[in-house]
Amino acid sequence: MKPFLRPLLLLLPLVLAASARAAVDTSCLAPGADCTLREIATAAGVRIGAAVNPTWLAGEPAYAEAIAAEMNSLTAENVMKWPAIQPGEETWNFGPADAVVDFARAHGQRVRGHTLLWANPIRIPDWVNAAPDAETLEDWLDDHITTQVTRYADDVDQWDVVNEPLDNFGLTLYDNVFTQRIGPEYIARAFHLERAADPDAELFLNEVLVADPTTPRFDAFYDLVTDLLDQGVPIDGIGFQGHFIAGILQPTPEQFEAAIRAFTDLGLKVEITELDIVMPNQSPDRLEVQGRVYEALVGACLRVIGCDGVTTWGITDAHTWIDGTFGPGYVPLLLDEDYGRKPAYYGVRDALLERLALVPEPGAGWLLAAAALALRGAGRAARTGRRCP
Ligand code: G3I
């Protein structure tokens, strides 16, 4: 074939696909156009989200613009947590959480509710930790969940009902006021309460450090989930947090996919709910390495039908909890401190494009699939300076 025809042939499916799908706007897949993460994810029918802070949504235009453009879902990083939203038995602080929900409404985004009950004792409000007896604690739990869920029922479509039930790095439930006063049944109680308050929301159990199925901790978590399901607890999905350290604390893509499939095989949904990838060294190619890890791990999720959402724990390296916990310079997110796109961004984008190709719509879907794959190859070639194969 004449060399000059090759690029034209490559672009043909893009042109066709751009006009092929009536349900979603895929015009950004046309040659020369530039899809955001949000556009690709929405076309593929998956969630792409970020944890957000209402202070920056209101006070930092570049932050708000990036969140609005790139994400079709928001998670409140902190302001829906129990100590933040109900700091006293009679004291509710809805303002910051309302601000997140209002932003999502204004920009047509979904909201993940994080979280009704974080099992780590230091994340439980002091006044709740001081519950004198089981009856009082049950009343407080009922009131907390029912009030919060009812308020946000029109906006929150998924709740992390219980966050991190397992002791950090351990194999057993956290020893907290709930296990002490109510027993392990507190988890089932929380899920039933949520379901009663908003039958439409999807209910997730969210956990950290369970992404490698070869570990005893994965087994402990799997056993916990299957026990709860056997009891008829209304769990719809599993949240794999993420919070990886590249090359040190991360599963292989194969391990991650196997961990995800273990739960989708149970009929559960899975999402990556708190993804960030710390780069532990200063090697010159570390951003490229990070981009590949992002693509591989997000791809491990999105190639499983049933793993239908990815939320990163922030969007820019300018604002990340990692700075406060590990110190500055670990650059864990998709955009740099000036909101420039990093290889990590393109890694996620490529994984989303791959998913778009995986689940074509009936009819003209193959055109869209071809377009997605062509664009994926073209994007990678542009970043690496190499031609598409
Ligand atoms: O807002 C106050 C501020 O007024 C005060 O001056 C300052 C002094 O320390 O604290 C500020 O609150 C901090 C808050 O983040 C907002 O920045 C808290 O101390 C701090 O503990 C809190 O950390 C959050 C942490 O959860 C605990 O809630 C992180 O931002 C947040 O990223 C992190 O998120 C968790 C997920 O919810 C669950 N999975 C793990 C993940 C990372 O730890």
Short mmCIF file of C-alpha atoms and ligand atoms in Angstrom, two decimals:
data_model
loop_
_atom_site.label_atom_id
_atom_site.label_comp_id
_atom_site.label_asym_id
_atom_site.label_seq_id
_atom_site.Cartn_x
_atom_site.Cartn_y
_atom_site.Cartn_z
CA MET A 1 0.00 0.00 0.00
CA LYS A 2 1.21 3.52 -0.75
CA PRO A 3 2.65 4.97 2.47
CA PHE A 4 0.51 8.08 2.31
CA LEU A 5 -2.65 5.92 2.34
CA ARG A 6 -1.84 4.31 5.66
CA PRO A 7 -2.78 7.27 7.88
CA LEU A 8 -5.93 7.84 5.85
CA LEU A 9 -6.96 4.23 6.35
CA LEU A 10 -6.26 4.58 10.04
CA LEU A 11 -8.45 7.64 10.27
CA LEU A 12 -11.38 6.21 8.33
CA PRO A 13 -12.97 4.36 11.25
CA LEU A 14 -12.60 7.48 13.36
CA VAL A 15 -14.58 9.52 10.89
CA LEU A 16 -17.24 6.85 10.55
CA ALA A 17 -17.48 6.22 14.26
CA ALA A 18 -17.80 9.87 15.08
CA SER A 19 -21.16 9.87 13.35
CA ALA A 20 -22.14 6.30 14.19
CA ARG A 21 -23.37 6.38 17.76
CA ALA A 22 -26.59 8.21 18.33
CA ALA A 23 -26.85 7.68 22.10
CA VAL A 24 -23.65 9.45 23.11
CA ASP A 25 -21.59 12.21 21.58
CA THR A 26 -18.43 10.62 20.24
CA SER A 27 -17.41 13.46 17.98
CA CYS A 28 -14.25 13.84 20.03
CA LEU A 29 -13.09 10.56 18.49
CA ALA A 30 -12.81 12.29 15.11
CA PRO A 31 -9.36 13.03 13.69
CA GLY A 32 -7.74 16.02 15.28
CA ALA A 33 -10.27 16.13 18.12
CA ASP A 34 -9.32 15.26 21.67
CA CYS A 35 -11.53 13.22 23.96
CA THR A 36 -11.47 13.85 27.68
CA LEU A 37 -11.56 10.96 30.12
CA ARG A 38 -15.15 11.88 30.82
CA GLU A 39 -16.21 11.71 27.19
CA ILE A 40 -14.64 8.30 26.64
CA ALA A 41 -15.91 6.85 29.91
CA THR A 42 -19.41 8.12 29.29
CA ALA A 43 -19.39 6.67 25.78
CA ALA A 44 -18.23 3.36 27.24
CA GLY A 45 -20.88 3.46 29.97
CA VAL A 46 -18.41 3.45 32.84
CA ARG A 47 -17.73 5.74 35.77
CA ILE A 48 -14.62 7.88 35.84
CA GLY A 49 -14.41 9.86 39.04
CA ALA A 50 -12.24 11.77 41.43
CA ALA A 51 -12.26 12.50 45.13
CA VAL A 52 -12.90 16.20 45.57
CA ASN A 53 -12.67 18.90 48.17
CA PRO A 54 -15.35 21.62 48.09
CA THR A 55 -12.86 24.31 49.13
CA TRP A 56 -10.96 23.93 45.87
CA LEU A 57 -14.12 23.42 43.81
CA ALA A 58 -15.20 26.86 44.96
CA GLY A 59 -11.85 28.61 45.21
CA GLU A 60 -9.61 27.28 42.47
CA PRO A 61 -11.01 27.67 38.95
CA ALA A 62 -8.44 25.37 37.30
CA TYR A 63 -9.34 22.61 39.76
CA ALA A 64 -13.08 23.03 39.20
CA GLU A 65 -12.61 23.12 35.42
CA ALA A 66 -10.54 19.95 35.40
CA ILE A 67 -13.00 18.09 37.60
CA ALA A 68 -15.94 19.21 35.46
CA ALA A 69 -14.25 18.37 32.18
CA GLU A 70 -12.61 15.07 33.04
CA MET A 71 -14.92 13.31 35.47
CA ASN A 72 -18.48 11.99 35.26
CA SER A 73 -18.52 11.13 38.98
CA LEU A 74 -17.44 12.79 42.22
CA THR A 75 -16.58 11.40 45.63
CA ALA A 76 -16.33 13.72 48.61
CA GLU A 77 -12.79 13.08 49.86
CA ASN A 78 -13.66 13.97 53.45
CA VAL A 79 -16.83 15.98 53.95
CA MET A 80 -19.32 13.08 54.00
CA LYS A 81 -17.36 11.18 56.66
CA TRP A 82 -19.06 10.78 60.01
CA PRO A 83 -16.77 13.12 62.01
CA ALA A 84 -17.17 15.80 59.35
CA ILE A 85 -20.88 15.62 58.68
CA GLN A 86 -22.14 14.78 62.17
CA PRO A 87 -19.57 16.04 64.65
CA GLY A 88 -22.04 15.75 67.55
CA GLU A 89 -25.16 13.72 68.24
CA GLU A 90 -27.36 16.74 67.54
CA THR A 91 -24.90 18.59 65.30
CA TRP A 92 -24.95 18.17 61.56
CA ASN A 93 -22.63 19.94 59.14
CA PHE A 94 -24.22 19.44 55.72
CA GLY A 95 -22.84 22.56 54.03
CA PRO A 96 -19.59 21.17 52.57
CA ALA A 97 -21.24 17.91 51.43
CA ASP A 98 -24.10 19.90 49.88
CA ALA A 99 -21.49 21.90 47.97
CA VAL A 100 -20.06 18.73 46.42
CA VAL A 101 -23.53 17.48 45.49
CA ASP A 102 -24.49 20.89 44.06
CA PHE A 103 -21.35 20.94 41.91
CA ALA A 104 -22.14 17.46 40.61
CA ARG A 105 -25.71 18.45 39.81
CA ALA A 106 -24.58 21.58 38.01
CA HIS A 107 -22.18 19.56 35.89
CA GLY A 108 -24.29 16.46 35.28
CA GLN A 109 -22.09 14.17 37.37
CA ARG A 110 -22.87 11.17 39.54
CA VAL A 111 -21.87 11.03 43.21
CA ARG A 112 -20.33 8.18 45.21
CA GLY A 113 -21.13 8.54 48.90
CA HIS A 114 -18.02 8.07 51.01
CA THR A 115 -18.55 6.85 53.65
CA LEU A 116 -21.30 6.05 56.14
CA LEU A 117 -19.08 4.16 58.56
CA TRP A 118 -15.27 3.96 58.49
CA ALA A 119 -14.45 1.10 60.83
CA ASN A 120 -11.04 2.36 61.93
CA PRO A 121 -11.57 3.57 65.54
CA ILE A 122 -9.59 6.77 64.90
CA ARG A 123 -12.04 7.65 62.10
CA ILE A 124 -15.09 7.23 64.33
CA PRO A 125 -16.14 10.43 66.11
CA ASP A 126 -15.11 10.59 69.76
CA TRP A 127 -18.70 10.97 70.89
CA VAL A 128 -19.63 7.73 69.08
CA ASN A 129 -16.60 5.91 70.48
CA ALA A 130 -17.95 6.84 73.92
CA ALA A 131 -21.30 5.07 73.40
CA PRO A 132 -22.31 3.63 76.78
CA ASP A 133 -24.18 0.57 75.53
CA ALA A 134 -25.37 -1.36 72.48
CA GLU A 135 -28.84 0.14 72.43
CA THR A 136 -27.55 3.71 72.35
CA LEU A 137 -25.00 2.88 69.68
CA GLU A 138 -27.63 1.20 67.50
CA ASP A 139 -29.84 4.28 67.81
CA TRP A 140 -26.96 6.54 66.83
CA LEU A 141 -26.02 4.33 63.88
CA ASP A 142 -29.65 4.21 62.69
CA ASP A 143 -30.00 7.97 62.94
CA HIS A 144 -26.67 8.67 61.26
CA ILE A 145 -27.26 6.45 58.25
CA THR A 146 -30.95 7.23 57.80
CA THR A 147 -30.46 11.00 58.03
CA GLN A 148 -27.47 11.16 55.70
CA VAL A 149 -28.76 8.72 53.10
CA THR A 150 -32.22 10.28 52.99
CA ARG A 151 -30.76 13.75 52.48
CA TYR A 152 -28.69 12.70 49.48
CA ALA A 153 -31.00 10.04 48.01
CA ASP A 154 -31.63 12.06 44.83
CA ASP A 155 -27.94 12.53 44.15
CA VAL A 156 -25.81 9.74 45.56
CA ASP A 157 -26.10 6.60 43.48
CA GLN A 158 -23.50 4.51 45.34
CA TRP A 159 -22.54 4.39 48.99
CA ASP A 160 -19.43 3.03 50.60
CA VAL A 161 -21.62 1.79 53.40
CA VAL A 162 -18.72 0.43 55.41
CA ASN A 163 -15.16 1.48 54.69
CA GLU A 164 -12.18 -0.67 55.65
CA PRO A 165 -13.89 -3.28 57.84
CA LEU A 166 -10.61 -5.18 58.23
CA ASP A 167 -7.97 -4.01 60.65
CA ASN A 168 -5.20 -2.22 58.74
CA PHE A 169 -2.80 -4.89 57.40
CA GLY A 170 -4.70 -7.46 59.50
CA LEU A 171 -6.98 -10.42 58.90
CA THR A 172 -9.77 -9.67 61.33
CA LEU A 173 -12.41 -7.01 61.75
CA TYR A 174 -11.32 -3.80 63.41
CA ASP A 175 -11.69 -3.93 67.15
CA ASN A 176 -13.90 -0.85 67.51
CA VAL A 177 -16.86 0.38 69.49
CA PHE A 178 -19.22 -1.36 67.05
CA THR A 179 -17.63 -4.79 67.30
CA GLN A 180 -17.35 -4.35 71.07
CA ARG A 181 -20.93 -3.21 71.70
CA ILE A 182 -22.92 -4.73 68.81
CA GLY A 183 -20.62 -7.43 67.45
CA PRO A 184 -19.68 -8.17 63.81
CA GLU A 185 -23.39 -7.85 62.95
CA TYR A 186 -22.95 -4.08 62.85
CA ILE A 187 -21.88 -4.40 59.21
CA ALA A 188 -25.10 -6.14 58.20
CA ARG A 189 -27.09 -3.59 60.20
CA ALA A 190 -25.46 -0.70 58.34
CA PHE A 191 -26.24 -2.21 54.93
CA HIS A 192 -29.87 -2.96 55.84
CA LEU A 193 -30.31 0.57 57.20
CA GLU A 194 -28.99 2.11 54.02
CA ARG A 195 -31.17 -0.06 51.81
CA ALA A 196 -34.24 0.91 53.81
CA ALA A 197 -33.40 4.62 53.53
CA ASP A 198 -32.72 4.56 49.78
CA PRO A 199 -33.56 1.34 47.95
CA ASP A 200 -32.17 2.71 44.68
CA ALA A 201 -28.56 3.27 45.69
CA GLU A 202 -25.87 0.66 45.08
CA LEU A 203 -24.23 -0.47 48.28
CA PHE A 204 -20.48 -1.07 48.42
CA LEU A 205 -18.08 -2.58 50.89
CA ASN A 206 -14.85 -0.64 50.41
CA GLU A 207 -11.46 -2.07 51.38
CA VAL A 208 -7.74 -1.43 51.05
CA LEU A 209 -4.85 -3.85 50.47
CA VAL A 210 -6.98 -6.64 49.04
CA ALA A 211 -5.93 -6.37 45.39
CA ASP A 212 -3.63 -9.39 45.42
CA PRO A 213 -5.59 -12.68 45.55
CA THR A 214 -2.52 -14.64 46.68
CA THR A 215 -2.52 -13.01 50.12
CA PRO A 216 -4.18 -14.16 53.35
CA ARG A 217 -5.71 -10.71 53.64
CA PHE A 218 -7.52 -11.18 50.33
CA ASP A 219 -8.82 -14.53 51.64
CA ALA A 220 -10.02 -12.89 54.84
CA PHE A 221 -11.85 -10.21 52.90
CA TYR A 222 -13.34 -12.73 50.46
CA ASP A 223 -14.59 -14.84 53.37
CA LEU A 224 -16.11 -11.78 55.00
CA VAL A 225 -17.98 -10.87 51.81
CA THR A 226 -19.26 -14.39 51.16
CA ASP A 227 -20.39 -14.69 54.79
CA LEU A 228 -22.34 -11.45 54.47
CA LEU A 229 -23.89 -12.54 51.18
CA ASP A 230 -24.87 -15.89 52.73
CA GLN A 231 -26.68 -13.95 55.44
CA GLY A 232 -28.64 -12.01 52.82
CA VAL A 233 -26.87 -8.72 53.44
CA PRO A 234 -27.65 -6.37 50.54
CA ILE A 235 -24.16 -5.82 49.17
CA ASP A 236 -24.12 -4.74 45.53
CA GLY A 237 -20.47 -4.03 45.02
CA ILE A 238 -16.90 -4.18 46.19
CA GLY A 239 -14.67 -1.13 46.22
CA PHE A 240 -10.97 -1.78 45.69
CA GLN A 241 -9.39 1.36 47.03
CA GLY A 242 -6.05 1.36 45.23
CA HIS A 243 -3.44 3.54 47.02
CA PHE A 244 -0.54 1.75 45.37
CA ILE A 245 3.20 2.37 45.52
CA ALA A 246 4.66 1.58 42.11
CA GLY A 247 6.85 -1.52 42.16
CA ILE A 248 6.61 -1.85 45.94
CA LEU A 249 3.02 -2.07 47.01
CA GLN A 250 0.98 -2.95 43.96
CA PRO A 251 -0.48 -6.12 42.49
CA THR A 252 0.50 -7.30 39.06
CA PRO A 253 -2.23 -6.63 36.52
CA GLU A 254 -2.89 -10.38 36.44
CA GLN A 255 -3.29 -10.53 40.20
CA PHE A 256 -5.53 -7.49 40.20
CA GLU A 257 -7.75 -8.87 37.46
CA ALA A 258 -8.04 -12.19 39.30
CA ALA A 259 -8.98 -10.40 42.53
CA ILE A 260 -11.65 -8.43 40.68
CA ARG A 261 -13.01 -11.49 38.89
CA ALA A 262 -13.31 -13.34 42.20
CA PHE A 263 -16.01 -10.84 43.16
CA THR A 264 -17.68 -10.34 39.78
CA ASP A 265 -17.99 -14.14 39.69
CA LEU A 266 -20.14 -13.79 42.82
CA GLY A 267 -22.45 -11.49 40.87
CA LEU A 268 -21.10 -8.36 42.52
CA LYS A 269 -20.08 -5.13 40.89
CA VAL A 270 -16.52 -3.96 41.39
CA GLU A 271 -15.01 -0.51 41.14
CA ILE A 272 -11.62 1.00 41.84
CA THR A 273 -12.66 3.64 44.32
CA GLU A 274 -9.55 5.47 45.54
CA LEU A 275 -6.78 5.12 43.01
CA ASP A 276 -3.45 6.86 43.33
CA ILE A 277 0.02 5.56 42.51
CA VAL A 278 2.95 6.85 44.51
CA MET A 279 6.29 7.02 42.65
CA PRO A 280 8.89 6.15 45.27
CA ASN A 281 12.02 7.27 43.42
CA GLN A 282 13.28 10.16 41.33
CA SER A 283 14.32 8.22 38.21
CA PRO A 284 14.08 10.32 35.04
CA ASP A 285 11.49 8.04 33.47
CA ARG A 286 9.31 7.74 36.53
CA LEU A 287 6.33 9.53 35.00
CA GLU A 288 6.41 7.19 32.01
CA VAL A 289 6.63 4.21 34.35
CA GLN A 290 3.70 5.58 36.31
CA GLY A 291 1.69 5.96 33.12
CA ARG A 292 2.25 2.30 32.29
CA VAL A 293 1.24 1.19 35.79
CA TYR A 294 -1.91 3.28 35.62
CA GLU A 295 -2.82 1.83 32.23
CA ALA A 296 -2.11 -1.74 33.32
CA LEU A 297 -4.08 -1.57 36.58
CA VAL A 298 -7.01 0.44 35.28
CA GLY A 299 -7.02 -1.85 32.27
CA ALA A 300 -7.13 -4.88 34.58
CA CYS A 301 -10.37 -3.53 35.97
CA LEU A 302 -11.99 -2.27 32.79
CA ARG A 303 -11.42 -5.41 30.80
CA VAL A 304 -13.72 -7.17 33.27
CA ILE A 305 -17.36 -6.49 32.50
CA GLY A 306 -18.69 -5.80 35.97
CA CYS A 307 -15.70 -3.66 36.93
CA ASP A 308 -17.39 -0.55 35.68
CA GLY A 309 -15.87 2.38 37.49
CA VAL A 310 -12.58 4.00 38.40
CA THR A 311 -12.21 6.86 40.85
CA THR A 312 -8.85 8.51 41.45
CA TRP A 313 -8.18 9.95 44.89
CA GLY A 314 -7.84 13.51 43.65
CA ILE A 315 -6.95 14.76 40.20
CA THR A 316 -3.85 16.93 40.51
CA ASP A 317 -0.51 16.48 42.25
CA ALA A 318 -1.15 19.95 43.69
CA HIS A 319 -3.73 18.47 46.06
CA THR A 320 -3.16 14.98 47.40
CA TRP A 321 -3.37 13.38 50.82
CA ILE A 322 -0.04 11.71 49.98
CA ASP A 323 1.78 15.02 50.55
CA GLY A 324 0.37 15.24 54.07
CA THR A 325 1.14 11.61 54.91
CA PHE A 326 4.38 10.73 53.07
CA GLY A 327 5.72 14.23 52.29
CA PRO A 328 5.87 16.12 48.99
CA GLY A 329 7.15 14.90 45.62
CA TYR A 330 5.47 11.52 45.13
CA VAL A 331 3.29 12.81 42.26
CA PRO A 332 0.53 10.17 42.57
CA LEU A 333 -2.20 11.59 40.32
CA LEU A 334 -3.20 12.21 36.69
CA LEU A 335 -2.47 15.91 36.28
CA ASP A 336 0.66 17.72 37.40
CA GLU A 337 0.64 20.66 39.80
CA ASP A 338 -0.14 23.03 36.92
CA TYR A 339 -2.98 20.85 35.69
CA GLY A 340 -0.96 19.51 32.77
CA ARG A 341 -1.75 15.98 31.59
CA LYS A 342 0.80 13.42 32.77
CA PRO A 343 1.52 10.02 31.21
CA ALA A 344 -0.72 8.72 34.02
CA TYR A 345 -3.61 10.61 32.45
CA TYR A 346 -2.94 9.03 29.08
CA GLY A 347 -2.56 5.63 30.69
CA VAL A 348 -6.08 5.89 32.09
CA ARG A 349 -7.30 7.28 28.78
CA ASP A 350 -5.88 4.31 26.88
CA ALA A 351 -7.50 1.87 29.31
CA LEU A 352 -10.84 3.64 28.81
CA LEU A 353 -10.43 3.49 25.04
CA GLU A 354 -9.72 -0.20 25.29
CA ARG A 355 -12.93 -0.65 27.29
CA LEU A 356 -14.85 1.37 24.73
CA ALA A 357 -13.66 -1.06 22.10
CA LEU A 358 -14.56 -4.02 24.30
CA VAL A 359 -18.25 -3.28 24.59
CA PRO A 360 -19.45 -1.91 21.30
CA GLU A 361 -23.07 -0.98 20.93
CA PRO A 362 -25.13 -3.19 18.65
CA GLY A 363 -25.28 -1.99 15.07
CA ALA A 364 -22.52 0.44 14.27
CA GLY A 365 -20.57 -0.51 17.38
CA TRP A 366 -17.75 -2.12 15.48
CA LEU A 367 -16.99 1.22 13.92
CA LEU A 368 -16.70 2.81 17.32
CA ALA A 369 -14.53 -0.05 18.47
CA ALA A 370 -12.21 0.36 15.53
CA ALA A 371 -12.05 4.08 16.17
CA ALA A 372 -11.22 3.59 19.82
CA LEU A 373 -8.43 1.15 19.09
CA ALA A 374 -6.97 3.35 16.37
CA LEU A 375 -7.04 6.39 18.62
CA ARG A 376 -5.46 4.41 21.43
CA GLY A 377 -2.54 3.42 19.21
CA ALA A 378 -2.21 6.93 17.81
CA GLY A 379 -2.17 8.48 21.28
CA ARG A 380 0.54 6.14 22.47
CA ALA A 381 2.65 6.79 19.36
CA ALA A 382 2.35 10.53 19.86
CA ARG A 383 3.51 10.29 23.47
CA THR A 384 6.41 7.99 22.86
CA GLY A 385 7.48 9.52 19.56
CA ARG A 386 7.05 6.12 17.93
CA ARG A 387 4.81 5.32 15.00
CA CYS A 388 1.83 3.09 15.44
CA PRO A 389 2.62 -0.47 14.50
O1 G3I B 1 -9.74 20.41 57.62
C1 G3I B 1 -8.82 20.32 58.70
C2 G3I B 1 -8.17 21.65 58.94
O2 G3I B 1 -9.15 22.56 59.36
C3 G3I B 1 -7.09 21.47 60.00
O3 G3I B 1 -6.41 22.67 60.15
C4 G3I B 1 -6.10 20.39 59.60
C5 G3I B 1 -5.06 20.12 60.67
O4 G3I B 1 -4.53 18.82 60.58
O5 G3I B 1 -6.81 19.19 59.40
C6 G3I B 1 -7.78 19.29 58.36
O6 G3I B 1 -8.42 18.07 58.25
C7 G3I B 1 -7.70 17.04 57.61
C8 G3I B 1 -8.48 16.56 56.42
O7 G3I B 1 -7.83 15.46 55.84
C9 G3I B 1 -8.65 17.63 55.36
O8 G3I B 1 -7.42 17.96 54.82
C10 G3I B 1 -7.49 15.92 58.61
O9 G3I B 1 -6.63 16.35 59.64
C11 G3I B 1 -6.92 14.71 57.91
O10 G3I B 1 -6.93 13.61 58.81
C12 G3I B 1 -7.76 14.35 56.71
O11 G3I B 1 -7.15 13.28 56.09
C13 G3I B 1 -7.97 12.51 55.21
C14 G3I B 1 -8.00 11.05 55.68
O12 G3I B 1 -8.70 10.26 54.74
C15 G3I B 1 -8.70 10.91 57.02
O13 G3I B 1 -10.06 11.26 56.91
C16 G3I B 1 -7.40 12.62 53.80
O14 G3I B 1 -7.56 13.97 53.34
C17 G3I B 1 -8.15 11.67 52.87
O15 G3I B 1 -7.52 11.65 51.61
C18 G3I B 1 -8.11 10.27 53.45
O16 G3I B 1 -8.86 9.43 52.59
C19 G3I B 1 -8.84 8.04 52.95
C20 G3I B 1 -10.20 7.47 52.55
O17 G3I B 1 -11.23 8.22 53.12
C21 G3I B 1 -10.29 5.99 52.96
N1 G3I B 1 -9.19 5.23 52.40
C22 G3I B 1 -7.85 5.77 52.67
C23 G3I B 1 -7.75 7.23 52.22
C24 G3I B 1 -6.36 7.77 52.43
O18 G3I B 1 -6.03 7.79 53.78
#
